[in-house]
C-alpha cells in the first residue's frame, strides 16, 4: 500500500520514528510521501534529513525493512502569511530540485482555521500553482471550507494542466465531481472511517477507481479503531479497508488501484517496491 500523505517530521514521531517506519513496512505499506513543509520551523529540513537517512544519495532504498519515501515542498495555507519572508517562489524553486521530490504541496486554502488572511491564502496558492507549472510538477492541495474559491483559482491558474491531488478529501459530491472532470486525484484519510462519515463514504463510492488515493495525514486523524490516538502510516490499511467496504470492492482491489494510481500519476516506475 501507499500512504500518499504523512507528516513524519513532526515531534510526535521523535521517540520512535524508525519503529514507525518499520511497522508501516511490516503492515504492507511499501511507499510513504513524507510532506516537506516550508514554514518558520523549517519543517522541510527535518523531512529531507529523514529521506537522506533512508535513501542515501537519493537512490532507491535497499532496506527491505523500511518503506520507500518520497517528499514534496510547499507552503501550507496556515503559513501563507509567511511565504514571502520564507523566500517565496525562489526558495521553492531551490528546494524542489532535491531527489525524490514529487510535487509542490501541500498548498491551498483553509477557511476553517483561517490562520492566514484569506486574500493572502488565495494569492500564495495562485503563486505556488504557477511555480508547479514552471517546474512541471503536480500539486498536492489542502482545501477546507473553500470550495468556490478553490475551483475559481484552479480554473484561472490552469491547475488541470499541472495535475493535482485533493488530499484529505472531506468536501461535497459536487466538488468531487468537479475534481474528476478536471483530472484530479482524490485522496481519502482516516476521516472516512469515522462513525459520522456516511455522507463522505457515499462520495467515496462515486469516485472512479482510477482516481483514488489513500493517506494517513499522520500524526493526525487516526482511523477507527485507533481514533484519538497518534496516527502512523501503518494505519492506512484501515482506511483502505473502509474505502473498499463503502464501494463494495475488496481491500485487494483498493490496494492495487491506489498503488497503480499513485505510480502512474507521479510517473514512477510501474513496479512498487517489493
Ligand atoms: Zn492538509
Ligand atoms: Zn498534511
CSV table of C-alpha atoms and ligand atoms in Angstrom, one decimal, residues 5 7 76 106 141-143 167-168 217, ligand 1:
chain,number,residue,atom,x,y,z
A,5,UNK,CA,0.5,11.9,2.8
A,7,UNK,CA,4.0,14.4,8.4
A,76,UNK,CA,0.6,25.4,3.8
A,106,UNK,CA,0.6,20.9,0.4
A,141,UNK,CA,-3.9,20.5,-2.5
A,142,UNK,CA,-5.2,21.2,1.0
A,143,UNK,CA,-8.7,22.6,1.0
A,167,UNK,CA,-5.7,15.5,-0.2
A,168,UNK,CA,-7.7,14.5,2.9
A,217,UNK,CA,-2.1,12.6,7.2
B,1,LIG,ZN1,-3.7,19.2,4.7
